[in-house]
Amino acid sequence: MDDWFDTDVTSDVGDTDETTHSDPTAARALSVVNNTDSDDDWFTAAAPEPAAPTTAEIPTPRTASAPARRRGVVVAVGALAALLALAGGAAVLVAAAMPGDTQNLTIPESATPTLVPATPTPAPPWCSGLAAGEPASTSASDPGAATIAGFETAYYERRDAGLARSYVAADAHVGSIEELGAGIASVPSGTRHCVLTTRLQPGLYAVDLFTRTAVGGALEQIRQTITTVDSPTGPKGALITSISAREGK
């Protein structure tokens, strides 16, 4: 069935022998055509198509583990909180720097509270409760009670007759400076005293004077009635006008 192909080729070759010797160009062309059976078949063969990758060769996308996702969320939240804090601080600084703004900015203080030492409560006088009346002191708001306390302090503690007499009116029924000095000398040095007063009416006081010597002495109670008068010349705003003994309790 293919005899036509063989016949034509033979005749063509025979016919061209002479032409080959006479035409070098034709000879070279014929040589190229006749080399179709050589080892150069790769030139005419179609290049093989690349094989499709198998399922095993396709990389599988990596999925972040649960701890990694949690760490990412924590980092994101922390970054957001830091940005909000910086934004708040910048807003405060901008508000403080704005001219004409008279609003006072309050800066929060330390969370640690400042401890203020408590003021110790002074102990009550040692004669409190030994008799009726309130302890008398030179800082009392009542001028009469403060004057009585000043007189007793000058007499027993300061042992100063002149100072004691300064709390007494000039015409009072009380001894002179010399007489007061003699009385002070009879009191043992270091004797402690304590005064309780009861105001009976303006300028009239029931006084309970307690004394105790420094070295284990006996307690002594002296009951007195003392009158005072308000006076701007008195050291405490009043002056003693009389001191007398009082009977009873």
PDB file of C-alpha atoms in Angstrom:
ATOM      1  CA  MET A   1       0.000   0.000   0.000  1.00  0.00           C
ATOM      2  CA  ASP A   2       3.007   2.261   0.592  1.00  0.00           C
ATOM      3  CA  ASP A   3       4.722   1.362  -2.701  1.00  0.00           C
ATOM      4  CA  TRP A   4       4.104   4.852  -4.002  1.00  0.00           C
ATOM      5  CA  PHE A   5       6.298   6.329  -1.298  1.00  0.00           C
ATOM      6  CA  ASP A   6       9.256   3.947  -2.002  1.00  0.00           C
ATOM      7  CA  THR A   7       9.027   4.323  -5.763  1.00  0.00           C
ATOM      8  CA  ASP A   8       8.982   8.050  -5.676  1.00  0.00           C
ATOM      9  CA  VAL A   9      11.899   8.284  -3.345  1.00  0.00           C
ATOM     10  CA  THR A  10      14.051   5.902  -5.516  1.00  0.00           C
ATOM     11  CA  SER A  11      13.340   7.792  -8.664  1.00  0.00           C
ATOM     12  CA  ASP A  12      13.948  11.079  -7.015  1.00  0.00           C
ATOM     13  CA  VAL A  13      17.275   9.957  -5.723  1.00  0.00           C
ATOM     14  CA  GLY A  14      18.344   8.553  -9.065  1.00  0.00           C
ATOM     15  CA  ASP A  15      17.356  11.671 -10.796  1.00  0.00           C
ATOM     16  CA  THR A  16      19.280  13.846  -8.568  1.00  0.00           C
ATOM     17  CA  ASP A  17      22.615  12.100  -8.693  1.00  0.00           C
ATOM     18  CA  GLU A  18      23.797  14.149 -11.549  1.00  0.00           C
ATOM     19  CA  THR A  19      22.336  17.257 -10.128  1.00  0.00           C
ATOM     20  CA  THR A  20      24.220  16.696  -6.963  1.00  0.00           C
ATOM     21  CA  HIS A  21      27.535  16.684  -8.696  1.00  0.00           C
ATOM     22  CA  SER A  22      26.691  19.744 -10.666  1.00  0.00           C
ATOM     23  CA  ASP A  23      24.975  21.843  -7.911  1.00  0.00           C
ATOM     24  CA  PRO A  24      26.690  21.973  -4.497  1.00  0.00           C
ATOM     25  CA  THR A  25      23.791  23.828  -2.952  1.00  0.00           C
ATOM     26  CA  ALA A  26      21.343  21.151  -3.921  1.00  0.00           C
ATOM     27  CA  ALA A  27      23.651  18.489  -2.567  1.00  0.00           C
ATOM     28  CA  ARG A  28      23.748  20.117   0.811  1.00  0.00           C
ATOM     29  CA  ALA A  29      19.972  20.351   0.918  1.00  0.00           C
ATOM     30  CA  LEU A  30      19.627  16.701  -0.017  1.00  0.00           C
ATOM     31  CA  SER A  31      22.042  15.697   2.678  1.00  0.00           C
ATOM     32  CA  VAL A  32      19.917  17.428   5.300  1.00  0.00           C
ATOM     33  CA  VAL A  33      16.774  15.705   4.087  1.00  0.00           C
ATOM     34  CA  ASN A  34      18.360  12.242   3.964  1.00  0.00           C
ATOM     35  CA  ASN A  35      19.613  12.412   7.585  1.00  0.00           C
ATOM     36  CA  THR A  36      16.142  12.012   9.038  1.00  0.00           C
ATOM     37  CA  ASP A  37      17.051   8.501  10.240  1.00  0.00           C
ATOM     38  CA  SER A  38      20.013   9.627  12.338  1.00  0.00           C
ATOM     39  CA  ASP A  39      20.274  10.028  16.113  1.00  0.00           C
ATOM     40  CA  ASP A  40      18.832  13.563  15.880  1.00  0.00           C
ATOM     41  CA  ASP A  41      15.256  12.354  16.372  1.00  0.00           C
ATOM     42  CA  TRP A  42      15.181  14.372  19.697  1.00  0.00           C
ATOM     43  CA  PHE A  43      15.061  17.534  17.623  1.00  0.00           C
ATOM     44  CA  THR A  44      11.727  16.692  16.075  1.00  0.00           C
ATOM     45  CA  ALA A  45      10.244  14.877  19.110  1.00  0.00           C
ATOM     46  CA  ALA A  46       7.816  16.875  21.272  1.00  0.00           C
ATOM     47  CA  ALA A  47       9.074  17.817  24.750  1.00  0.00           C
ATOM     48  CA  PRO A  48       7.336  15.836  27.518  1.00  0.00           C
ATOM     49  CA  GLU A  49       4.853  17.788  29.579  1.00  0.00           C
ATOM     50  CA  PRO A  50       5.747  18.146  33.321  1.00  0.00           C
ATOM     51  CA  ALA A  51       4.026  15.643  35.521  1.00  0.00           C
ATOM     52  CA  ALA A  52       1.368  17.017  37.866  1.00  0.00           C
ATOM     53  CA  PRO A  53       2.430  16.937  41.526  1.00  0.00           C
ATOM     54  CA  THR A  54       0.961  14.174  43.586  1.00  0.00           C
ATOM     55  CA  THR A  55      -1.086  14.796  46.713  1.00  0.00           C
ATOM     56  CA  ALA A  56       1.856  13.806  48.922  1.00  0.00           C
ATOM     57  CA  GLU A  57       4.046  16.470  47.282  1.00  0.00           C
ATOM     58  CA  ILE A  58       1.588  19.365  47.921  1.00  0.00           C
ATOM     59  CA  PRO A  59       2.612  21.131  51.160  1.00  0.00           C
ATOM     60  CA  THR A  60      -0.097  21.282  53.783  1.00  0.00           C
ATOM     61  CA  PRO A  61      -0.698  24.781  55.277  1.00  0.00           C
ATOM     62  CA  ARG A  62       0.465  24.971  58.902  1.00  0.00           C
ATOM     63  CA  THR A  63      -2.160  25.909  61.428  1.00  0.00           C
ATOM     64  CA  ALA A  64      -1.084  27.822  64.567  1.00  0.00           C
ATOM     65  CA  SER A  65      -1.509  25.831  67.724  1.00  0.00           C
ATOM     66  CA  ALA A  66      -3.914  26.952  70.480  1.00  0.00           C
ATOM     67  CA  PRO A  67      -1.137  28.247  72.830  1.00  0.00           C
ATOM     68  CA  ALA A  68       0.347  30.270  69.979  1.00  0.00           C
ATOM     69  CA  ARG A  69      -3.051  31.808  69.234  1.00  0.00           C
ATOM     70  CA  ARG A  70      -3.525  32.646  72.921  1.00  0.00           C
ATOM     71  CA  ARG A  71      -0.094  34.287  73.074  1.00  0.00           C
ATOM     72  CA  GLY A  72      -0.986  36.338  70.029  1.00  0.00           C
ATOM     73  CA  VAL A  73      -4.230  37.495  71.660  1.00  0.00           C
ATOM     74  CA  VAL A  74      -2.414  38.429  74.902  1.00  0.00           C
ATOM     75  CA  VAL A  75       0.225  40.395  72.995  1.00  0.00           C
ATOM     76  CA  ALA A  76      -2.459  42.216  71.010  1.00  0.00           C
ATOM     77  CA  VAL A  77      -4.464  43.097  74.143  1.00  0.00           C
ATOM     78  CA  GLY A  78      -1.312  44.292  75.954  1.00  0.00           C
ATOM     79  CA  ALA A  79      -0.345  46.482  73.018  1.00  0.00           C
ATOM     80  CA  LEU A  80      -3.852  47.965  72.895  1.00  0.00           C
ATOM     81  CA  ALA A  81      -3.781  48.714  76.662  1.00  0.00           C
ATOM     82  CA  ALA A  82      -0.385  50.413  76.323  1.00  0.00           C
ATOM     83  CA  LEU A  83      -1.671  52.558  73.470  1.00  0.00           C
ATOM     84  CA  LEU A  84      -4.748  53.570  75.494  1.00  0.00           C
ATOM     85  CA  ALA A  85      -2.555  54.497  78.494  1.00  0.00           C
ATOM     86  CA  LEU A  86      -0.279  56.599  76.315  1.00  0.00           C
ATOM     87  CA  ALA A  87      -3.285  58.285  74.739  1.00  0.00           C
ATOM     88  CA  GLY A  88      -4.725  59.113  78.180  1.00  0.00           C
ATOM     89  CA  GLY A  89      -1.425  60.560  79.388  1.00  0.00           C
ATOM     90  CA  ALA A  90      -1.082  62.635  76.244  1.00  0.00           C
ATOM     91  CA  ALA A  91      -4.615  63.966  76.728  1.00  0.00           C
ATOM     92  CA  VAL A  92      -3.781  65.083  80.283  1.00  0.00           C
ATOM     93  CA  LEU A  93      -0.601  66.814  79.131  1.00  0.00           C
ATOM     94  CA  VAL A  94      -2.417  68.561  76.295  1.00  0.00           C
ATOM     95  CA  ALA A  95      -5.203  69.700  78.642  1.00  0.00           C
ATOM     96  CA  ALA A  96      -2.655  71.039  81.127  1.00  0.00           C
ATOM     97  CA  ALA A  97      -0.801  72.924  78.413  1.00  0.00           C
ATOM     98  CA  MET A  98      -3.906  74.589  76.910  1.00  0.00           C
ATOM     99  CA  PRO A  99      -3.864  78.329  77.580  1.00  0.00           C
ATOM    100  CA  GLY A 100      -6.797  79.887  79.361  1.00  0.00           C
ATOM    101  CA  ASP A 101      -7.866  76.665  81.015  1.00  0.00           C
ATOM    102  CA  THR A 102      -8.495  77.416  84.678  1.00  0.00           C
ATOM    103  CA  GLN A 103      -9.586  73.912  85.647  1.00  0.00           C
ATOM    104  CA  ASN A 104      -7.333  72.367  88.263  1.00  0.00           C
ATOM    105  CA  LEU A 105      -5.973  68.982  87.354  1.00  0.00           C
ATOM    106  CA  THR A 106      -5.841  66.527  90.209  1.00  0.00           C
ATOM    107  CA  ILE A 107      -2.941  64.095  90.085  1.00  0.00           C
ATOM    108  CA  PRO A 108      -3.788  60.859  91.864  1.00  0.00           C
ATOM    109  CA  GLU A 109      -1.647  60.265  94.884  1.00  0.00           C
ATOM    110  CA  SER A 110       0.219  57.135  95.801  1.00  0.00           C
ATOM    111  CA  ALA A 111      -1.959  54.045  96.643  1.00  0.00           C
ATOM    112  CA  THR A 112       0.055  53.710  99.678  1.00  0.00           C
ATOM    113  CA  PRO A 113      -1.722  55.702 102.451  1.00  0.00           C
ATOM    114  CA  THR A 114       0.274  58.159 104.518  1.00  0.00           C
ATOM    115  CA  LEU A 115       0.267  57.105 108.135  1.00  0.00           C
ATOM    116  CA  VAL A 116      -0.169  59.999 110.521  1.00  0.00           C
ATOM    117  CA  PRO A 117       0.961  59.203 114.033  1.00  0.00           C
ATOM    118  CA  ALA A 118      -1.906  59.463 116.452  1.00  0.00           C
ATOM    119  CA  THR A 119      -1.666  62.184 119.050  1.00  0.00           C
ATOM    120  CA  PRO A 120      -1.272  60.457 122.396  1.00  0.00           C
ATOM    121  CA  THR A 121      -4.074  61.174 124.808  1.00  0.00           C
ATOM    122  CA  PRO A 122      -2.662  62.740 127.961  1.00  0.00           C
ATOM    123  CA  ALA A 123      -3.088  60.675 131.069  1.00  0.00           C
ATOM    124  CA  PRO A 124      -5.632  62.082 133.526  1.00  0.00           C
ATOM    125  CA  PRO A 125      -4.248  63.761 136.666  1.00  0.00           C
ATOM    126  CA  TRP A 126      -3.394  61.258 139.346  1.00  0.00           C
ATOM    127  CA  CYS A 127      -6.017  62.670 141.725  1.00  0.00           C
ATOM    128  CA  SER A 128      -8.925  62.161 139.323  1.00  0.00           C
ATOM    129  CA  GLY A 129     -11.738  60.387 141.094  1.00  0.00           C
ATOM    130  CA  LEU A 130     -10.420  60.990 144.592  1.00  0.00           C
ATOM    131  CA  ALA A 131     -13.060  63.677 145.073  1.00  0.00           C
ATOM    132  CA  ALA A 132     -15.766  65.519 143.189  1.00  0.00           C
ATOM    133  CA  GLY A 133     -14.677  68.160 140.760  1.00  0.00           C
ATOM    134  CA  GLU A 134     -12.726  68.565 137.526  1.00  0.00           C
ATOM    135  CA  PRO A 135      -8.939  68.625 137.282  1.00  0.00           C
ATOM    136  CA  ALA A 136      -7.772  72.243 137.182  1.00  0.00           C
ATOM    137  CA  SER A 137      -5.051  73.386 134.776  1.00  0.00           C
ATOM    138  CA  THR A 138      -3.543  76.687 133.742  1.00  0.00           C
ATOM    139  CA  SER A 139      -4.967  76.148 130.233  1.00  0.00           C
ATOM    140  CA  ALA A 140      -8.584  75.932 131.444  1.00  0.00           C
ATOM    141  CA  SER A 141     -11.085  78.079 129.575  1.00  0.00           C
ATOM    142  CA  ASP A 142     -12.575  79.251 132.894  1.00  0.00           C
ATOM    143  CA  PRO A 143     -10.382  82.182 134.133  1.00  0.00           C
ATOM    144  CA  GLY A 144     -11.169  81.415 137.798  1.00  0.00           C
ATOM    145  CA  ALA A 145     -10.148  77.723 137.528  1.00  0.00           C
ATOM    146  CA  ALA A 146      -7.028  78.613 135.520  1.00  0.00           C
ATOM    147  CA  THR A 147      -6.039  81.210 138.164  1.00  0.00           C
ATOM    148  CA  ILE A 148      -6.444  78.695 141.025  1.00  0.00           C
ATOM    149  CA  ALA A 149      -4.323  76.152 139.135  1.00  0.00           C
ATOM    150  CA  GLY A 150      -1.648  78.812 138.517  1.00  0.00           C
ATOM    151  CA  PHE A 151      -1.455  79.742 142.182  1.00  0.00           C
ATOM    152  CA  GLU A 152      -1.065  76.106 143.364  1.00  0.00           C
ATOM    153  CA  THR A 153       1.567  75.380 140.678  1.00  0.00           C
ATOM    154  CA  ALA A 154       3.638  78.406 141.737  1.00  0.00           C
ATOM    155  CA  TYR A 155       3.383  77.369 145.369  1.00  0.00           C
ATOM    156  CA  TYR A 156       4.113  73.601 145.176  1.00  0.00           C
ATOM    157  CA  GLU A 157       5.973  73.081 141.895  1.00  0.00           C
ATOM    158  CA  ARG A 158       7.778  76.328 141.198  1.00  0.00           C
ATOM    159  CA  ARG A 159       8.153  77.155 144.908  1.00  0.00           C
ATOM    160  CA  ASP A 160       8.030  80.844 144.014  1.00  0.00           C
ATOM    161  CA  ALA A 161       6.191  83.063 146.534  1.00  0.00           C
ATOM    162  CA  GLY A 162       6.298  86.168 144.313  1.00  0.00           C
ATOM    163  CA  LEU A 163       4.811  84.267 141.376  1.00  0.00           C
ATOM    164  CA  ALA A 164       2.142  82.777 143.622  1.00  0.00           C
ATOM    165  CA  ARG A 165       1.203  86.248 144.927  1.00  0.00           C
ATOM    166  CA  SER A 166       0.765  87.532 141.361  1.00  0.00           C
ATOM    167  CA  TYR A 167      -2.401  85.398 141.144  1.00  0.00           C
ATOM    168  CA  VAL A 168      -3.873  87.114 144.207  1.00  0.00           C
ATOM    169  CA  ALA A 169      -5.606  90.465 144.388  1.00  0.00           C
ATOM    170  CA  ALA A 170      -3.697  93.152 146.331  1.00  0.00           C
ATOM    171  CA  ASP A 171      -6.425  93.529 149.008  1.00  0.00           C
ATOM    172  CA  ALA A 172      -7.196  89.785 149.241  1.00  0.00           C
ATOM    173  CA  HIS A 173      -7.290  87.971 152.596  1.00  0.00           C
ATOM    174  CA  VAL A 174      -4.186  85.946 151.621  1.00  0.00           C
ATOM    175  CA  GLY A 175      -0.706  86.113 153.149  1.00  0.00           C
ATOM    176  CA  SER A 176       1.962  88.430 151.870  1.00  0.00           C
ATOM    177  CA  ILE A 177       4.895  87.298 149.747  1.00  0.00           C
ATOM    178  CA  GLU A 178       6.946  86.712 152.910  1.00  0.00           C
ATOM    179  CA  GLU A 179       4.210  84.670 154.529  1.00  0.00           C
ATOM    180  CA  LEU A 180       3.738  82.647 151.382  1.00  0.00           C
ATOM    181  CA  GLY A 181       7.503  82.081 151.209  1.00  0.00           C
ATOM    182  CA  ALA A 182       7.531  80.719 154.753  1.00  0.00           C
ATOM    183  CA  GLY A 183       4.721  78.337 153.946  1.00  0.00           C
ATOM    184  CA  ILE A 184       6.556  77.086 150.817  1.00  0.00           C
ATOM    185  CA  ALA A 185       9.690  76.423 152.835  1.00  0.00           C
ATOM    186  CA  SER A 186       7.735  74.115 155.150  1.00  0.00           C
ATOM    187  CA  VAL A 187       6.710  71.862 152.260  1.00  0.00           C
ATOM    188  CA  PRO A 188       9.252  69.111 151.473  1.00  0.00           C
ATOM    189  CA  SER A 189      10.971  69.641 148.134  1.00  0.00           C
ATOM    190  CA  GLY A 190       9.615  67.398 145.415  1.00  0.00           C
ATOM    191  CA  THR A 191       6.119  67.283 146.832  1.00  0.00           C
ATOM    192  CA  ARG A 192       3.568  66.543 144.157  1.00  0.00           C
ATOM    193  CA  HIS A 193       0.188  68.223 144.041  1.00  0.00           C
ATOM    194  CA  CYS A 194      -3.079  67.843 142.203  1.00  0.00           C
ATOM    195  CA  VAL A 195      -6.128  70.142 142.182  1.00  0.00           C
ATOM    196  CA  LEU A 196      -9.824  69.404 141.602  1.00  0.00           C
ATOM    197  CA  THR A 197     -12.291  72.298 141.383  1.00  0.00           C
ATOM    198  CA  THR A 198     -16.059  72.519 141.418  1.00  0.00           C
ATOM    199  CA  ARG A 199     -17.603  75.794 140.329  1.00  0.00           C
ATOM    200  CA  LEU A 200     -20.431  76.574 142.741  1.00  0.00           C
ATOM    201  CA  GLN A 201     -21.310  79.913 141.153  1.00  0.00           C
ATOM    202  CA  PRO A 202     -19.374  82.543 139.161  1.00  0.00           C
ATOM    203  CA  GLY A 203     -16.224  83.337 141.161  1.00  0.00           C
ATOM    204  CA  LEU A 204     -16.875  80.727 143.891  1.00  0.00           C
ATOM    205  CA  TYR A 205     -15.140  77.303 143.878  1.00  0.00           C
ATOM    206  CA  ALA A 206     -14.951  74.258 146.097  1.00  0.00           C
ATOM    207  CA  VAL A 207     -11.299  73.137 145.843  1.00  0.00           C
ATOM    208  CA  ASP A 208      -9.819  69.771 146.799  1.00  0.00           C
ATOM    209  CA  LEU A 209      -6.006  69.940 146.948  1.00  0.00           C
ATOM    210  CA  PHE A 210      -4.084  66.657 147.169  1.00  0.00           C
ATOM    211  CA  THR A 211      -0.393  66.494 148.012  1.00  0.00           C
ATOM    212  CA  ARG A 212       2.058  63.607 148.160  1.00  0.00           C
ATOM    213  CA  THR A 213       5.716  63.769 149.077  1.00  0.00           C
ATOM    214  CA  ALA A 214       8.233  62.428 146.572  1.00  0.00           C
ATOM    215  CA  VAL A 215       9.517  59.537 148.671  1.00  0.00           C
ATOM    216  CA  GLY A 216       6.592  57.316 149.674  1.00  0.00           C
ATOM    217  CA  GLY A 217       4.855  60.030 151.657  1.00  0.00           C
ATOM    218  CA  ALA A 218       1.277  59.839 152.791  1.00  0.00           C
ATOM    219  CA  LEU A 219      -1.479  61.324 150.685  1.00  0.00           C
ATOM    220  CA  GLU A 220      -2.915  64.507 152.150  1.00  0.00           C
ATOM    221  CA  GLN A 221      -6.174  66.176 151.162  1.00  0.00           C
ATOM    222  CA  ILE A 222      -6.773  69.872 151.814  1.00  0.00           C
ATOM    223  CA  ARG A 223     -10.338  71.188 151.367  1.00  0.00           C
ATOM    224  CA  GLN A 224     -10.637  74.851 150.470  1.00  0.00           C
ATOM    225  CA  THR A 225     -13.123  77.438 149.334  1.00  0.00           C
ATOM    226  CA  ILE A 226     -11.588  79.986 146.962  1.00  0.00           C
ATOM    227  CA  THR A 227     -13.199  83.096 145.486  1.00  0.00           C
ATOM    228  CA  THR A 228     -12.003  84.896 142.372  1.00  0.00           C
ATOM    229  CA  VAL A 229     -12.829  88.008 140.400  1.00  0.00           C
ATOM    230  CA  ASP A 230     -12.284  88.580 136.742  1.00  0.00           C
ATOM    231  CA  SER A 231      -9.457  91.023 136.187  1.00  0.00           C
ATOM    232  CA  PRO A 232      -7.403  91.993 133.104  1.00  0.00           C
ATOM    233  CA  THR A 233      -4.325  92.286 135.345  1.00  0.00           C
ATOM    234  CA  GLY A 234      -4.420  88.650 136.399  1.00  0.00           C
ATOM    235  CA  PRO A 235      -2.047  86.246 134.592  1.00  0.00           C
ATOM    236  CA  LYS A 236      -5.059  84.130 133.546  1.00  0.00           C
ATOM    237  CA  GLY A 237      -7.711  86.834 133.421  1.00  0.00           C
ATOM    238  CA  ALA A 238      -8.791  86.634 137.086  1.00  0.00           C
ATOM    239  CA  LEU A 239      -7.426  87.209 140.605  1.00  0.00           C
ATOM    240  CA  ILE A 240      -7.950  85.285 143.872  1.00  0.00           C
ATOM    241  CA  THR A 241      -9.757  87.328 146.500  1.00  0.00           C
ATOM    242  CA  SER A 242      -9.888  84.786 149.373  1.00  0.00           C
ATOM    243  CA  ILE A 243      -8.758  81.302 150.443  1.00  0.00           C
ATOM    244  CA  SER A 244     -10.446  79.589 153.379  1.00  0.00           C
ATOM    245  CA  ALA A 245     -10.694  76.079 154.806  1.00  0.00           C
ATOM    246  CA  ARG A 246     -13.796  74.054 153.953  1.00  0.00           C
ATOM    247  CA  GLU A 247     -15.458  71.516 156.167  1.00  0.00           C
ATOM    248  CA  GLY A 248     -16.903  68.262 154.981  1.00  0.00           C
ATOM    249  CA  LYS A 249     -16.284  66.479 151.725  1.00  0.00           C
TER     250      LYS A 249
END
